[in-house]
PDB file of C-alpha atoms in Angstrom:
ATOM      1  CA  UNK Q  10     194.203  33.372   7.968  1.00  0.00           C
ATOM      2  CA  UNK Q  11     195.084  34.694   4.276  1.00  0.00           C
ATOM      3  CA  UNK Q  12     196.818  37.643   5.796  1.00  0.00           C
ATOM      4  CA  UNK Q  13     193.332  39.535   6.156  1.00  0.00           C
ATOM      5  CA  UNK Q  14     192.254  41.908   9.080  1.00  0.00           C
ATOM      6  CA  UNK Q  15     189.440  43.608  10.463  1.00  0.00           C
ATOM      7  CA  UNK Q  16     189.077  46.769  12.912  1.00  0.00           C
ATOM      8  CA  UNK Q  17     187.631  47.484  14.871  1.00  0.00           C
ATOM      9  CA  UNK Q  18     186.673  43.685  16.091  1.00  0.00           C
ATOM     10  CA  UNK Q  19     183.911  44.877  18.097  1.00  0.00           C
ATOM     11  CA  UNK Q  20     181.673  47.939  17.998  1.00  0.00           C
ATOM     12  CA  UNK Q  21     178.731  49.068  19.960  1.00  0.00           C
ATOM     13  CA  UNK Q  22     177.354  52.475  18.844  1.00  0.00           C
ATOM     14  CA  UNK Q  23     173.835  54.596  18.416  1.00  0.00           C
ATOM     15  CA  UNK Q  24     171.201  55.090  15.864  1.00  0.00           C
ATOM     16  CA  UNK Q  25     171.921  57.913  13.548  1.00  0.00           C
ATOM     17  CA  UNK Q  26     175.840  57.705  14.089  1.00  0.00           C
ATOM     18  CA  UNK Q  27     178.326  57.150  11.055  1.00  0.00           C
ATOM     19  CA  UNK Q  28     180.594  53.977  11.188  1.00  0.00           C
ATOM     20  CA  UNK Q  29     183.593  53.005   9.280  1.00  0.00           C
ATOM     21  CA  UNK Q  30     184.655  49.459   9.516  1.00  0.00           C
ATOM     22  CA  UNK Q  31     188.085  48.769   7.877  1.00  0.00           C
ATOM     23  CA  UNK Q  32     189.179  45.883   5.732  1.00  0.00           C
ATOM     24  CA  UNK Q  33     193.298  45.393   5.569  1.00  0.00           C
ATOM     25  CA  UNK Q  34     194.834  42.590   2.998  1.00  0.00           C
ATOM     26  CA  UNK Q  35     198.348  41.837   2.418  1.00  0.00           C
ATOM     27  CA  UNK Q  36     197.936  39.219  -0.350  1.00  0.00           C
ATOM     28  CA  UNK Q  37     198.068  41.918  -3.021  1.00  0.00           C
ATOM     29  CA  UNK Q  38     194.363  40.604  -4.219  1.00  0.00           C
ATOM     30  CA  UNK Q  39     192.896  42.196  -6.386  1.00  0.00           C
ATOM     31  CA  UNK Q  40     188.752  42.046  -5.483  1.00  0.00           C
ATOM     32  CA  UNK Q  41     187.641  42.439  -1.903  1.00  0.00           C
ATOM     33  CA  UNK Q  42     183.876  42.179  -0.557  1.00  0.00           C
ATOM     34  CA  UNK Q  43     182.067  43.163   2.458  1.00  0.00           C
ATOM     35  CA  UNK Q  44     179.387  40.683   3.569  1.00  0.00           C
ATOM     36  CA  UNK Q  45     177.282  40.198   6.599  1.00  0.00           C
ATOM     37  CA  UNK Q  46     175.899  37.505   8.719  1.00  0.00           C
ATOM     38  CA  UNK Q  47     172.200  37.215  10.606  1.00  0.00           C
ATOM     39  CA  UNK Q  48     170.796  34.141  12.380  1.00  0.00           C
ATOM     40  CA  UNK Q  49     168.333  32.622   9.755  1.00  0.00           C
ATOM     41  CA  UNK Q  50     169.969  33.926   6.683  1.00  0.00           C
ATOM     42  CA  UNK Q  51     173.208  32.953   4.613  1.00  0.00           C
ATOM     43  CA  UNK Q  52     176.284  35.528   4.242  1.00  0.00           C
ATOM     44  CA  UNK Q  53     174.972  38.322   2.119  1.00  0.00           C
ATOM     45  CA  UNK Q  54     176.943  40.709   0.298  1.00  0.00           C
ATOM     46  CA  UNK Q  55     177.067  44.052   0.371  1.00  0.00           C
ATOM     47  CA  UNK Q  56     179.509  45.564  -1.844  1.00  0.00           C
ATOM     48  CA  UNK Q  57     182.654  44.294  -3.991  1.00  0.00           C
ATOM     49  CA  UNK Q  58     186.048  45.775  -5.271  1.00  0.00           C
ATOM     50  CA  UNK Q  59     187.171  44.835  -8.138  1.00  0.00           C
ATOM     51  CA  UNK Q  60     190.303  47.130  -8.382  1.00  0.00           C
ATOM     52  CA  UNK Q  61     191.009  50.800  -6.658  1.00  0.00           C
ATOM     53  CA  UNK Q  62     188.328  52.909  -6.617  1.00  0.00           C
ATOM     54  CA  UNK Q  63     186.462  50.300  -8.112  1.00  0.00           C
ATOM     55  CA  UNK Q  64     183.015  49.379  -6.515  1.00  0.00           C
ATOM     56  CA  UNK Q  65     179.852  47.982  -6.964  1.00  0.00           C
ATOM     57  CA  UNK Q  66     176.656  47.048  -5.339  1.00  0.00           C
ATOM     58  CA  UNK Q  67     176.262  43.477  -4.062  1.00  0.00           C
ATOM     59  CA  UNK Q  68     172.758  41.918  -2.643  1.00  0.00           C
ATOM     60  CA  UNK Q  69     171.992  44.065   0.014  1.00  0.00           C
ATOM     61  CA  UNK Q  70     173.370  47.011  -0.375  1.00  0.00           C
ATOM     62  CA  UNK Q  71     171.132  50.269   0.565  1.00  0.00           C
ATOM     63  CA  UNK Q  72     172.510  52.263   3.879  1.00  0.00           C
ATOM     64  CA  UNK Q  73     175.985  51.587   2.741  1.00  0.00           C
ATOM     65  CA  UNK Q  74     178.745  52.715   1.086  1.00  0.00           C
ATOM     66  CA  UNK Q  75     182.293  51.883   0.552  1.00  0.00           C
ATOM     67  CA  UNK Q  76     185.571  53.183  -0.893  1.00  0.00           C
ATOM     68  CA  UNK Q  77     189.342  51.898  -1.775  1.00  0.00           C
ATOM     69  CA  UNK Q  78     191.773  54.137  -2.346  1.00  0.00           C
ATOM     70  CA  UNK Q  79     194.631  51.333  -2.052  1.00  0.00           C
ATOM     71  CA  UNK Q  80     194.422  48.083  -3.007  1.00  0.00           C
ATOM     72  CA  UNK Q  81     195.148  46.657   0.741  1.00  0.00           C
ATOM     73  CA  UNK Q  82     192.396  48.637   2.247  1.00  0.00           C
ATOM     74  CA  UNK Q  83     188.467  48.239   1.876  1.00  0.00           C
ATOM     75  CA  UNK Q  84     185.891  50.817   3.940  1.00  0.00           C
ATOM     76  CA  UNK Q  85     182.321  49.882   4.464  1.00  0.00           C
ATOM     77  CA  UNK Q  86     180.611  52.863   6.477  1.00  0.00           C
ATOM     78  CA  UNK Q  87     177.275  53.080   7.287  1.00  0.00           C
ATOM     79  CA  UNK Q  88     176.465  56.469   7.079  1.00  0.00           C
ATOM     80  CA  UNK Q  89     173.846  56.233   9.747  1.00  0.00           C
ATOM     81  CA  UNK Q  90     173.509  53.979  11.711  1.00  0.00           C
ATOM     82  CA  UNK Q  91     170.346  51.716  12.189  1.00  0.00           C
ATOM     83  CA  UNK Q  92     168.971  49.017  14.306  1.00  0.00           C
ATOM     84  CA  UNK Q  93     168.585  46.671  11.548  1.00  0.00           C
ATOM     85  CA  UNK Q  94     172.754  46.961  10.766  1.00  0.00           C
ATOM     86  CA  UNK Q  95     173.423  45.110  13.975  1.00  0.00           C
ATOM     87  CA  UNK Q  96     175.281  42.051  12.862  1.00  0.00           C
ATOM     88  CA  UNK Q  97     178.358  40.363  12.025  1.00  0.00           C
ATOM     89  CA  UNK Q  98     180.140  42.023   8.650  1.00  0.00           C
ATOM     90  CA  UNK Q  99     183.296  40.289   7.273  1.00  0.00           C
ATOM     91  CA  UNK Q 100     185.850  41.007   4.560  1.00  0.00           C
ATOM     92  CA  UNK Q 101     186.470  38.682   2.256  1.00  0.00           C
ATOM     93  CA  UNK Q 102     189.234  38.729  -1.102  1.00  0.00           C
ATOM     94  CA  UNK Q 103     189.929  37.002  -4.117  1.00  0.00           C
ATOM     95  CA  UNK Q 104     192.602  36.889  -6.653  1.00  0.00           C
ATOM     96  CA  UNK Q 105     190.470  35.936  -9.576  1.00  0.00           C
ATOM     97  CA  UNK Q 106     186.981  35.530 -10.566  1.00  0.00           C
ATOM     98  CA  UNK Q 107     187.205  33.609 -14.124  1.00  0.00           C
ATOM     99  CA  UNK Q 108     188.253  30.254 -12.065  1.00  0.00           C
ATOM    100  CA  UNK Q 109     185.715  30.415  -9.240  1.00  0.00           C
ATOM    101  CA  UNK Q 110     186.508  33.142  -6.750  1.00  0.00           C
ATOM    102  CA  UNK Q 111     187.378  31.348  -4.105  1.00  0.00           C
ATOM    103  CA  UNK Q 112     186.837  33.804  -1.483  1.00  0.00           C
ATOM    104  CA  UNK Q 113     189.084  34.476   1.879  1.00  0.00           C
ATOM    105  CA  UNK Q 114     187.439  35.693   4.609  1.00  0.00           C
ATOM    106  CA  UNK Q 115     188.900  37.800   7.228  1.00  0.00           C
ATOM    107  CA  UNK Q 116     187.813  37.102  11.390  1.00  0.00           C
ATOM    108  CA  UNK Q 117     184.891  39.564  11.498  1.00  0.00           C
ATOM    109  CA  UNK Q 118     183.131  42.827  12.536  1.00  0.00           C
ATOM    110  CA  UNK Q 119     180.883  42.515  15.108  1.00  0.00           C
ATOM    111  CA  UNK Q 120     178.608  45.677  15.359  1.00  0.00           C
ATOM    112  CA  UNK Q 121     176.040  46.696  17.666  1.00  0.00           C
ATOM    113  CA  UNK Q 122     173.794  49.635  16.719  1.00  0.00           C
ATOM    114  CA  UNK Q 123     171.686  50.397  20.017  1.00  0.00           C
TER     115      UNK Q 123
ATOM    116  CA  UNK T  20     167.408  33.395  -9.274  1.00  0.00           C
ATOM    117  CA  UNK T  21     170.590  31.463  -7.659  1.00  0.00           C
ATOM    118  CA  UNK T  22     169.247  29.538  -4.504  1.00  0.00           C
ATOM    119  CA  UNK T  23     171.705  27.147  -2.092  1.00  0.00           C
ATOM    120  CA  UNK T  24     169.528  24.800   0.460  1.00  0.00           C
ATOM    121  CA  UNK T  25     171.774  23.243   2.998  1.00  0.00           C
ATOM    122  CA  UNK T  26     170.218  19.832   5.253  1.00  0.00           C
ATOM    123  CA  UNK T  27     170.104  19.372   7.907  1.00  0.00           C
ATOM    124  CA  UNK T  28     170.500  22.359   9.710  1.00  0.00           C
ATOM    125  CA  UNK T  29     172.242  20.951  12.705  1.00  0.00           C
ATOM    126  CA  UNK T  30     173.257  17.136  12.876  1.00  0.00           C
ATOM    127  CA  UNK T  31     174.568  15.484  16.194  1.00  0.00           C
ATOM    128  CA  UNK T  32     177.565  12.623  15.653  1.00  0.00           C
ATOM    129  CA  UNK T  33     179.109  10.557  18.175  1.00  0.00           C
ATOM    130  CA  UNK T  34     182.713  10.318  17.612  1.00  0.00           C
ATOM    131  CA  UNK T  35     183.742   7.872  14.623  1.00  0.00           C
ATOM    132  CA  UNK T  36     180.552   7.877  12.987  1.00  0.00           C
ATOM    133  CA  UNK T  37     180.196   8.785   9.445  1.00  0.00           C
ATOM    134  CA  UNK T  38     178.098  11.241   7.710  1.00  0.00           C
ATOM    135  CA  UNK T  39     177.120  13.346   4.793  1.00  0.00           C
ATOM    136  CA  UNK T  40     175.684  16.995   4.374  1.00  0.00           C
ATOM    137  CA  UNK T  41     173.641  18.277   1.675  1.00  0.00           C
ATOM    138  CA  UNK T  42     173.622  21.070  -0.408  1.00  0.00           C
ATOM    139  CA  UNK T  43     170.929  21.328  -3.329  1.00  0.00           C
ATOM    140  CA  UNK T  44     171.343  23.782  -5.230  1.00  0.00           C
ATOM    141  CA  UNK T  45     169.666  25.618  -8.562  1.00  0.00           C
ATOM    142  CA  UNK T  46     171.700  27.641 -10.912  1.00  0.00           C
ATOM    143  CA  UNK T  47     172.055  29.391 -14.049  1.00  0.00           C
ATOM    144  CA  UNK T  48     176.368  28.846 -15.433  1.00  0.00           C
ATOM    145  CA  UNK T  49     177.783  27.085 -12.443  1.00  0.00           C
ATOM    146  CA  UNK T  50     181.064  28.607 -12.311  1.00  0.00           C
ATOM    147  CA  UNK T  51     181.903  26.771  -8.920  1.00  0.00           C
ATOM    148  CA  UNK T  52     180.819  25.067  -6.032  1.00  0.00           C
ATOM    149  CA  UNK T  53     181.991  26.014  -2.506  1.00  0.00           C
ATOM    150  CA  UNK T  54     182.881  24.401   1.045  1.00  0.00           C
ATOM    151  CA  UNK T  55     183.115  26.073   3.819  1.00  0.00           C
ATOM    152  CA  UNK T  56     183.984  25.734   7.438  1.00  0.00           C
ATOM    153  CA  UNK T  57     182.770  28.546  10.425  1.00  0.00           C
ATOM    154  CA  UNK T  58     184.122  28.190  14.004  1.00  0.00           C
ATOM    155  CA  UNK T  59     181.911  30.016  16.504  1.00  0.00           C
ATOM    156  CA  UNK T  60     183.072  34.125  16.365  1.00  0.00           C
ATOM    157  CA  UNK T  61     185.409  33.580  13.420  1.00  0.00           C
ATOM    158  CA  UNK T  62     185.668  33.738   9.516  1.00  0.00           C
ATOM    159  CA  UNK T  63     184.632  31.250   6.944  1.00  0.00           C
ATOM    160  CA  UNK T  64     187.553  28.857   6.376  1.00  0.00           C
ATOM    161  CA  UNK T  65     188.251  28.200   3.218  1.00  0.00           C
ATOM    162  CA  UNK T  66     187.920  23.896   2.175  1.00  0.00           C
ATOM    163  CA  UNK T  67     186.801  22.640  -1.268  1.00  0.00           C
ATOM    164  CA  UNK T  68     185.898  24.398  -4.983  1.00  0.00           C
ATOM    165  CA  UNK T  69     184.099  21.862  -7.228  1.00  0.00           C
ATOM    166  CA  UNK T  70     183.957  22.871 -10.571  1.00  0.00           C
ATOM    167  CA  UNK T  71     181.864  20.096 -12.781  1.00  0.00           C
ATOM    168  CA  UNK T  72     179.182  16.816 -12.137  1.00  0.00           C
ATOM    169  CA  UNK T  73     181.450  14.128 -11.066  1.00  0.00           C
ATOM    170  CA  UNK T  74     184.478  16.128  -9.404  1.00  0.00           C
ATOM    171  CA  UNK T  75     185.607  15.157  -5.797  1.00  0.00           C
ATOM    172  CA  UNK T  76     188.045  16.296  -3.529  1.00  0.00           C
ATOM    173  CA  UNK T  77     189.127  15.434   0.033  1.00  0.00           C
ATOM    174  CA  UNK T  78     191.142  16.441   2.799  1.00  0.00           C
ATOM    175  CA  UNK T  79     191.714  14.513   5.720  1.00  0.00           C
ATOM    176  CA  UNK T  80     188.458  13.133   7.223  1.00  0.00           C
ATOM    177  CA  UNK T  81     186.409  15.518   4.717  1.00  0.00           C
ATOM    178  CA  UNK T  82     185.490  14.212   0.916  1.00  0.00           C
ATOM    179  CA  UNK T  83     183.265  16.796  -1.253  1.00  0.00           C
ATOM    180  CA  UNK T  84     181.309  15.414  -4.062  1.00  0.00           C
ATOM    181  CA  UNK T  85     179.312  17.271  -6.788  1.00  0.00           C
ATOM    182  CA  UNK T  86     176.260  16.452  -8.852  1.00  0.00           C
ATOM    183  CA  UNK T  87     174.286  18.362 -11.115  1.00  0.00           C
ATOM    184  CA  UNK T  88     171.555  19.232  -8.380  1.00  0.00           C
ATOM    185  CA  UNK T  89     173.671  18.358  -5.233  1.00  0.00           C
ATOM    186  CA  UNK T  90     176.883  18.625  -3.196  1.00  0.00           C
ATOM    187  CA  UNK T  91     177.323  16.353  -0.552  1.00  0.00           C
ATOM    188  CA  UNK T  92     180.520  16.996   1.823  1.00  0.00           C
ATOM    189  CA  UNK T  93     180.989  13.420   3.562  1.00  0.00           C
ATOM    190  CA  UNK T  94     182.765  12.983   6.750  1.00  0.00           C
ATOM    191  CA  UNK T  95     184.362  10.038   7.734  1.00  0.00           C
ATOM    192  CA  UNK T  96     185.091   8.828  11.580  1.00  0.00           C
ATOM    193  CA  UNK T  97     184.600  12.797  12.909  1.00  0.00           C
ATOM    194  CA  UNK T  98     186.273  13.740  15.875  1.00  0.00           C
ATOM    195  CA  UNK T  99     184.845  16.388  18.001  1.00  0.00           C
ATOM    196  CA  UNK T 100     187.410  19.182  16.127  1.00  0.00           C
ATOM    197  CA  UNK T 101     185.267  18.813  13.589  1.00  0.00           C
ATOM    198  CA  UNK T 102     182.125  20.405  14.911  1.00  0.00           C
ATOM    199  CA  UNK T 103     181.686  23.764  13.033  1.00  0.00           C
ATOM    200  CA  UNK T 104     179.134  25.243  11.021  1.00  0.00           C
ATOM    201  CA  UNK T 105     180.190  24.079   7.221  1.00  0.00           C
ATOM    202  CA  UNK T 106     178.483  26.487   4.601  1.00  0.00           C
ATOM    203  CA  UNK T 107     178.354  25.831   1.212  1.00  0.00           C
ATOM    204  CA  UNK T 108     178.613  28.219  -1.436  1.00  0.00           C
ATOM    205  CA  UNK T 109     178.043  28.864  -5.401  1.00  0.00           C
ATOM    206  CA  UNK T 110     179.110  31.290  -8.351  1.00  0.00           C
ATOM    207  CA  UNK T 111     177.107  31.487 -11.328  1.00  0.00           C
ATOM    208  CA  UNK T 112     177.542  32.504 -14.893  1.00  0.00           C
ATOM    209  CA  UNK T 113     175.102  35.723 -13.989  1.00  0.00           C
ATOM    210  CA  UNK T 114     178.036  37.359 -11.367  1.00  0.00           C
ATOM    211  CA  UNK T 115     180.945  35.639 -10.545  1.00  0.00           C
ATOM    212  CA  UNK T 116     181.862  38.361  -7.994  1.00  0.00           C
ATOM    213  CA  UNK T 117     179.097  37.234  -5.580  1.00  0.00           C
ATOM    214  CA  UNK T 118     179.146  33.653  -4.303  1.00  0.00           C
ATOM    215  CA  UNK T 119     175.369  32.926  -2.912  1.00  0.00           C
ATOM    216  CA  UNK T 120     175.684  30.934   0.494  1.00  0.00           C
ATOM    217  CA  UNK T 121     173.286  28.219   2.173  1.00  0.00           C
ATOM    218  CA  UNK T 122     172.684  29.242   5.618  1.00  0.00           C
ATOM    219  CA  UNK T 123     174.973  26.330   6.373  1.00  0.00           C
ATOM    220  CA  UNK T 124     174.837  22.892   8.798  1.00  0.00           C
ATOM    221  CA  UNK T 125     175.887  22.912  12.342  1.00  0.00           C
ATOM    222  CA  UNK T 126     177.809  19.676  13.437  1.00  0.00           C
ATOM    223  CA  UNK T 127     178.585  19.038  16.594  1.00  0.00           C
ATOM    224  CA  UNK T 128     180.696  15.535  17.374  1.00  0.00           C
ATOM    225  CA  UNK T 129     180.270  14.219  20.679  1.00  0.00           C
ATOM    226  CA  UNK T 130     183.320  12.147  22.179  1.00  0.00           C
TER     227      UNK T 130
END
């Protein structure tokens, strides 16, 4: 693993309730994502960082928000919770995006909004 | 609009018998092309960028090709450590900050 981690690994909360997933590099990258995964669809993205405080809107973006006040730490929260946020959300970075972005991808989120 | 079309969605190898996965793809600016391998409850792993028509790379049993429509990522005498979903990904000219994945190919090897 690029030196990427995730917490909490696992989550099971309730409509309505705020969550805060945490994204924690140590490769001194520079952009960091937040994606997630459902059965029947590719990885999606949700939001990127392109430097601190930094942030913009990726594909599928409405219910979330995010913030980085450092440049090893990446927040996604959902400010409340719904059914349709269960999934899988990973972190991903990348050093540069003029050559490709090749992205890293941290071990995952799972999250379970009952 | 970007769009990545991985085939076949799951493919079933005995061990030692060669194969090839697909990944069509349309694009506006290909900035890169994208392998990817997913073990059950973990992260993408990192493989292959292909830049340009023509390009190949390899590693180990694995050898990634590129054509102007079309990746193919061949795999040569799999064992069964190589079953994992492999996802392909690309970045275009339009937003290099979001790569647009296929909804990748399960392979399972059989020994």
């Amino acid at each position: 693993d690029a030196g990427i981690t995730q917490s909490p690994r696992h989550k099971v909360t309730e409509t309505g309730t705020p969550v805060t997933l945490r994204c924690h590099q140590t490769e001194n990258h520079r952009y960091m994502y937040w994606y997630r995964q459902d059965p029947g669809h590719g990885l999606r993205l949700i939001h990127y960082s392109y430097g601190v405080k930094d942030t913009d809107k990726g594909e599928v973006s409405d219910g979330y928000s995010v913030s980085r006040s450092k440049t090893e730490d990446f927040l996604l929260t959902l400010e409340s919770a719904t059914s349709s946020q269960t999934s899988v959300y990973f972190c991903a970075i990348s050093e540069f995006v003029s050559s490709g972005n090749e992205q890293y991808f941290g071990p995952g989120t799972r999250l379970t909004v009952t | 609009e970007d769009q990545v079309t991985q085939s076949p969605e799951a493919l079933r190898l005995q061990e030692g018998e060669s194969s090839s996965l697909n990944c069509s793809y349309t694009v506006s600016g290909l900035r890169g092309l994208f392998w990817y391998r997913q073990d059950p409850g973990k992260g993408p792993e990192f493989l292959f960028t292909l830049y340009s028509a023509g390009e190949e790379k390899e590693k180990e049993r694995l050898k990634a090709t590129l054509t102007k429509k079309e990746s193919f990522l061949h795999i040569t005498a799999p064992k069964p450590e190589d079953s994992a979903t492999y996802l392909c990904a690309l970045a275009s000219g339009a937003g290099s900050y979001q790569l647009t994945f296929g909804k990748g190919t399960k392979l399972s090897v059989i020994p």
